[in-house]
Coordinates of C-alpha atoms in Angstrom, one line a residue:
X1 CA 45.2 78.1 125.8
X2 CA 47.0 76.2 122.9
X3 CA 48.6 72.9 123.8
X4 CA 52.3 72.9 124.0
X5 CA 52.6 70.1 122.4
X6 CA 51.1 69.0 119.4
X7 CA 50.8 66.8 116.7
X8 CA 48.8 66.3 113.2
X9 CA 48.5 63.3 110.9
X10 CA 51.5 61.8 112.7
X11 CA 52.6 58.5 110.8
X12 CA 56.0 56.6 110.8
X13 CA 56.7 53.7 108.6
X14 CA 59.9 51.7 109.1
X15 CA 61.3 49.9 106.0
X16 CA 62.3 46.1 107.0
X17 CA 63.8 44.1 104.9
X18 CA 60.8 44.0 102.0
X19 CA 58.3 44.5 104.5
X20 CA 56.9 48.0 105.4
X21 CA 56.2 48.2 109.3
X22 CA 53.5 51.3 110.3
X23 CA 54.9 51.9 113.6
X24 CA 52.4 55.1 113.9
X25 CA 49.2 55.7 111.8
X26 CA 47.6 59.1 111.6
X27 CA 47.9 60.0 115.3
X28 CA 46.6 63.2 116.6
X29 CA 47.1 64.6 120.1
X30 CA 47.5 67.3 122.4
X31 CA 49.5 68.1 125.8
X32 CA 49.1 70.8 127.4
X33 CA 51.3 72.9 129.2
X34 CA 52.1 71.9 133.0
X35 CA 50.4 68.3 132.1
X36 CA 52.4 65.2 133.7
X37 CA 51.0 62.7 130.2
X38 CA 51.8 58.9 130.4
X39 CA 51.9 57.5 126.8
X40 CA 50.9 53.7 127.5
X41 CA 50.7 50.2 125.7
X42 CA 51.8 47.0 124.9
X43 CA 55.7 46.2 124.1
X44 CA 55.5 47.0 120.0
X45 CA 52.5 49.2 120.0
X46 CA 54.1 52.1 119.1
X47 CA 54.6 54.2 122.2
X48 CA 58.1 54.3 122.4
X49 CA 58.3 55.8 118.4
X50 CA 55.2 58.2 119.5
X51 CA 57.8 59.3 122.3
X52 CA 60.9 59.9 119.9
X53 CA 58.8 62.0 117.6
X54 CA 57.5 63.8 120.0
X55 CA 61.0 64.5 120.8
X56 CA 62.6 65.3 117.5
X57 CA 64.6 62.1 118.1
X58 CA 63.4 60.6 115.0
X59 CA 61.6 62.0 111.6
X60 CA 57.6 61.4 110.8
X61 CA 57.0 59.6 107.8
X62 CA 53.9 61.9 107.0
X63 CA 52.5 64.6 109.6
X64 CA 53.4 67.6 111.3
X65 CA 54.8 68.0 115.4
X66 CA 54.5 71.2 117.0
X67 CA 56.0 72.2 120.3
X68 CA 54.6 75.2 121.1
X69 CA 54.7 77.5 118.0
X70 CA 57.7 75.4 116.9
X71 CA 56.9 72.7 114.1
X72 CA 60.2 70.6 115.1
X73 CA 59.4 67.6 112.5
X74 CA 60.4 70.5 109.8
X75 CA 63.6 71.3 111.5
X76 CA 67.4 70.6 110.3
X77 CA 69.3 68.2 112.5
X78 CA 71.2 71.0 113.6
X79 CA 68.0 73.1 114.4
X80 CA 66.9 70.1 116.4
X81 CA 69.7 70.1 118.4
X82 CA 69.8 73.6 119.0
X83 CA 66.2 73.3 120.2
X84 CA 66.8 70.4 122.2
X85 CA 69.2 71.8 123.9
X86 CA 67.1 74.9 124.4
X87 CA 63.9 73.7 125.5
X88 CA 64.2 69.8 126.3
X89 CA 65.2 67.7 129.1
X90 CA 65.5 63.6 128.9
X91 CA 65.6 61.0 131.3
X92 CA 66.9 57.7 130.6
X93 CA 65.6 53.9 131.6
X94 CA 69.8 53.5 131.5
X95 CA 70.0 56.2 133.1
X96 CA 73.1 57.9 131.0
X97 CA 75.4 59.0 133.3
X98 CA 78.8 59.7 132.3
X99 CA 80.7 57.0 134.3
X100 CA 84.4 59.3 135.2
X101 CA 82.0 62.0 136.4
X102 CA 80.7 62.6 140.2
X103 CA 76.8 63.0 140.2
X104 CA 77.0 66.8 140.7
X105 CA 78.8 66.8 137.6
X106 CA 76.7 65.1 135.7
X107 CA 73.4 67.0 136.7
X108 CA 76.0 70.2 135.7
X109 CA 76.9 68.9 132.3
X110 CA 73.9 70.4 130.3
X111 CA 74.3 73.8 132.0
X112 CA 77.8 73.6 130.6
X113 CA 76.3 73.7 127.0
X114 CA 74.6 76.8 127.7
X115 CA 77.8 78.5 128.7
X116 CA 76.8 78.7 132.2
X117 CA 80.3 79.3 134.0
X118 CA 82.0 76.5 136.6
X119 CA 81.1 78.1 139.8
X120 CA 77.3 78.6 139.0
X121 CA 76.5 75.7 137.0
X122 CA 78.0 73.5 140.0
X123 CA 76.3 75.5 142.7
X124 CA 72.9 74.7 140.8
X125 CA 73.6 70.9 140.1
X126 CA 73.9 70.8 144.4
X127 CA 70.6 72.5 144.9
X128 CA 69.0 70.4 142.4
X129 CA 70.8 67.4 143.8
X130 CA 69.7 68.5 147.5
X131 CA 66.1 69.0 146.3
X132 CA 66.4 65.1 145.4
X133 CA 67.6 63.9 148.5
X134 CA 71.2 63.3 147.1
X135 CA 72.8 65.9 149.4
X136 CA 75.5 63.4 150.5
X137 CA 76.2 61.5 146.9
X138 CA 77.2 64.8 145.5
X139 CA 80.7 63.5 145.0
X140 CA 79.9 59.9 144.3
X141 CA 80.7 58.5 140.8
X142 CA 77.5 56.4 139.2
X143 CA 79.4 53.1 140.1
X144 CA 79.4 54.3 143.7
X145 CA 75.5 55.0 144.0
X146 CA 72.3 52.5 143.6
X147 CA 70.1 52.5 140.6
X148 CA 67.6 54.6 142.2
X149 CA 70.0 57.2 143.5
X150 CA 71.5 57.1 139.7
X151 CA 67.7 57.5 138.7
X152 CA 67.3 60.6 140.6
X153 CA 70.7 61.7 139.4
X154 CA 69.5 61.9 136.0
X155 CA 66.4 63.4 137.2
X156 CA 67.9 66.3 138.7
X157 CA 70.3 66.7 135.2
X158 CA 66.8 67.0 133.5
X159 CA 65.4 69.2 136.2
X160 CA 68.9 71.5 136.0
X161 CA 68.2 74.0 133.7
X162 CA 64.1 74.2 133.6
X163 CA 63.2 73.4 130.3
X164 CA 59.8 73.5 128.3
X165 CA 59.1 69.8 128.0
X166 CA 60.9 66.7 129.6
X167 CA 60.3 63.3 127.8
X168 CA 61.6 60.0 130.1
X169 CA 61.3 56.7 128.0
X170 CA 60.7 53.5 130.8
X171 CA 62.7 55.6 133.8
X172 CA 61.2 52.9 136.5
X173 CA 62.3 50.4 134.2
X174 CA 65.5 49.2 136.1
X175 CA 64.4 50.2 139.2
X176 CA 62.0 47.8 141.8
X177 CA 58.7 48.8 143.1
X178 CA 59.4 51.0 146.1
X179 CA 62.1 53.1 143.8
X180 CA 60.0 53.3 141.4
X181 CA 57.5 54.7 143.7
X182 CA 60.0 57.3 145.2
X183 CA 60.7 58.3 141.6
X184 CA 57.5 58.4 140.1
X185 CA 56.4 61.2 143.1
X186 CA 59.6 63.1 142.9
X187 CA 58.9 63.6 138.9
X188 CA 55.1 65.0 139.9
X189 CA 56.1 67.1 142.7
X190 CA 59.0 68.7 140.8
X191 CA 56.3 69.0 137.8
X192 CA 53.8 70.5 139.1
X193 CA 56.1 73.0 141.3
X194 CA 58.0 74.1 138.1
X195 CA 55.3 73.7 135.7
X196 CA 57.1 71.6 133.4
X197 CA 55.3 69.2 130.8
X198 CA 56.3 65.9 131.7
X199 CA 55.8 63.0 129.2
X200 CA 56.6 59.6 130.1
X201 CA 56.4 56.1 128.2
X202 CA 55.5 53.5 130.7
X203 CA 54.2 49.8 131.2
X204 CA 53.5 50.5 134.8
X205 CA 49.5 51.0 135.3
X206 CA 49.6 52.0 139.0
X207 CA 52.6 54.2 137.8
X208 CA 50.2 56.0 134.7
X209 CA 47.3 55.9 136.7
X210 CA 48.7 59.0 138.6
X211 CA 49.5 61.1 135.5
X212 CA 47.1 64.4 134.3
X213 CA 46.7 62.8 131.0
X214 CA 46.9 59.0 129.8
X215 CA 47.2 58.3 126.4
X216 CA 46.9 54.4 125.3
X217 CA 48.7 53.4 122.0
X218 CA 47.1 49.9 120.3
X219 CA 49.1 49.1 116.9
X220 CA 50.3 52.7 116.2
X221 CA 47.0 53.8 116.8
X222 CA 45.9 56.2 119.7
X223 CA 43.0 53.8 121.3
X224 CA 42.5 56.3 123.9
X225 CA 43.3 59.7 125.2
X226 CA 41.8 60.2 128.8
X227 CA 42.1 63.0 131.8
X228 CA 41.1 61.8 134.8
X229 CA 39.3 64.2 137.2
X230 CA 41.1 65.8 139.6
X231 CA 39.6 64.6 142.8
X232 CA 40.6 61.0 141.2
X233 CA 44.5 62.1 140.4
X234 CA 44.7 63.3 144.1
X235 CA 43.3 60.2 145.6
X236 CA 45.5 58.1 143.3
X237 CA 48.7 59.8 144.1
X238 CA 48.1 59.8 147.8
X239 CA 47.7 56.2 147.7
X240 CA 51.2 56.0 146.0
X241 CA 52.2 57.9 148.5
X242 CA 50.6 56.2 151.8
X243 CA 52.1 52.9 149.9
X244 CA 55.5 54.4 149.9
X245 CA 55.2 55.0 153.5
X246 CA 54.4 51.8 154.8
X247 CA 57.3 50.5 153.1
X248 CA 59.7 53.0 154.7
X249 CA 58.2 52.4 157.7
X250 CA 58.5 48.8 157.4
X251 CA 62.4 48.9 155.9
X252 CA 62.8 51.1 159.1
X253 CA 61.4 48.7 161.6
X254 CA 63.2 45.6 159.7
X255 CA 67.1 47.8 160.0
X256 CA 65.5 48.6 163.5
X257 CA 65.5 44.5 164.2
X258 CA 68.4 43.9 162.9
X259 CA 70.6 46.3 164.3
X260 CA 68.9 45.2 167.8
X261 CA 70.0 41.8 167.2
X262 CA 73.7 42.9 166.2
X263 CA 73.5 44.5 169.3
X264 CA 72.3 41.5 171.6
X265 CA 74.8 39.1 169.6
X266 CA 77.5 41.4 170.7
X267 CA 76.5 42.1 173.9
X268 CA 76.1 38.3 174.0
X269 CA 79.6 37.7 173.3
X270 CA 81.3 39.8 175.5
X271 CA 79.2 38.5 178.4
X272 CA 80.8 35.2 177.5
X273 CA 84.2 36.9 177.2
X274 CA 84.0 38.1 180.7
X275 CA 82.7 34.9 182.0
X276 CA 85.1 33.1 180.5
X277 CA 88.1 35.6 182.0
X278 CA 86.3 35.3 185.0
X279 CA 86.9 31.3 185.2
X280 CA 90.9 31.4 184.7

């Protein structure tokens, strides 16, 4: 089976000032379809550039990119956006929500651009939203929700209308460990149910370390290019998992506490209200 995504002789050059910066140098890769990759490295190695090309976002210098039969690095700006629009879903470390919409629609918003009617495109954005746990923020603007339920906002916005490939720069970025966790196994689950190619720029080794495919970028070259076996993917993202629980569990417990001792203040205080009617 061909890959889905492709690329051949890949190199980007960035003029600065005087000085000619090779972001990316001769890089050649494959994804195939259904494949949750993790593009990782250190901050300037290249991986977030590797990402935008990938994506049509930004031009090669030199070299070809090929989603599916489609060479996108030959394509017109307007072709690009066409095909983005077509095939491509994004998810943000910012997140990108529009801030006057609720979340439902905002997860609605690229259904809109396929001339999807109201009524439907809304319907969908709930069932996506539902899917994600956000069955009662449907409503709620971006101010009104928490960076991980904004997270899985744009999630669901990516998720909306099933595209080919989705592409998510740093999206556990902004968000602490246990979010980031909740994420992280959303994005597989909904990947592997769907069959969508995920690829994902991260810094997070326990995060890539769960992916179908790792690719590791060292000075805009690709250092490595491994797939785990499969027995070792299932172990790792049970882990995740089992870590995920025990922090539930334990933010359960702790709002468990506290409520009890809200409870036994109160209960404390109007004991001391009766006694103290009791005396006059």
């Amino acid at each position: 089976m061909a890959p889905i995504i492709r690329t051949v002789g890949l190199r980007k050059v960035y003029a600065v000032g005087k000085e000619r910066v090779v972001a990316l140098d001769n890089v050649d890769i494959n994804v195939e379809k259904g494949e949750f990759c993790c593009i990782v490295g250190q901050s300037g190695s290249g991986k977030s550039t590797l990402l935008n090309q990938l994506a049509g976002l930004e031009k090669p210098t030199r070299g070809k990119v090929f989603i599916g039969k489609h060479e996108i690095s030959a394509m017109t700006e307007n072709e690009l956006a066409a095909f983005r629009q077509a095939h491509l879903g994004f998810i943000f470390q910012s997140y990108n929500l529009l801030p006057s919409m609720t979340a439902a629609e905002n997860v609605a918003l690229p259904l809109m651009f396929k001339g999807m009617g109201r009524r439907q495109r809304m319907a969908l954005a709930k069932q996506e939203l539902k899917s994600m746990g956000l069955a009662s923020r449907m409503n709620h603007l971006p101010t009104e929700m928490s960076g991980g339920q904004q997270q899985r906002v744009g999630i669901a916005r990516a998720f909306v209308s099933r595209p080919k490939v989705i592409f998510a720069d740093e999206p556990t970025g902004n968000l602490d460990s246990k979010t980031s966790r909740q994420v992280l196994l959303r994005m597989l689950e909904m990947s592997k149910k769907e069959q969508i190619t995920f690829v994902m720029v991260t810094h997070e080794p326990s995060l890539a370390a769960c992916a179908d495919r790792i690719i590791t970028i060292l000075d805009g070259k690709v250092q490595s290019d491994v797939v785990p076996p499969e027995e070792e993917r299932i172990r790792r993202r049970q882990a995740l998992a089992d870590e995920l629980a025990r922090d539930e569990a334990e933010e359960a417990a702790r709002e468990k506490a506290e409520q009890a001792a809200r409870q036994a203040q109160k209960n404390a205080g109007q004991q001391t209200s009766a006694a103290d009617a009791a005396a006059k």
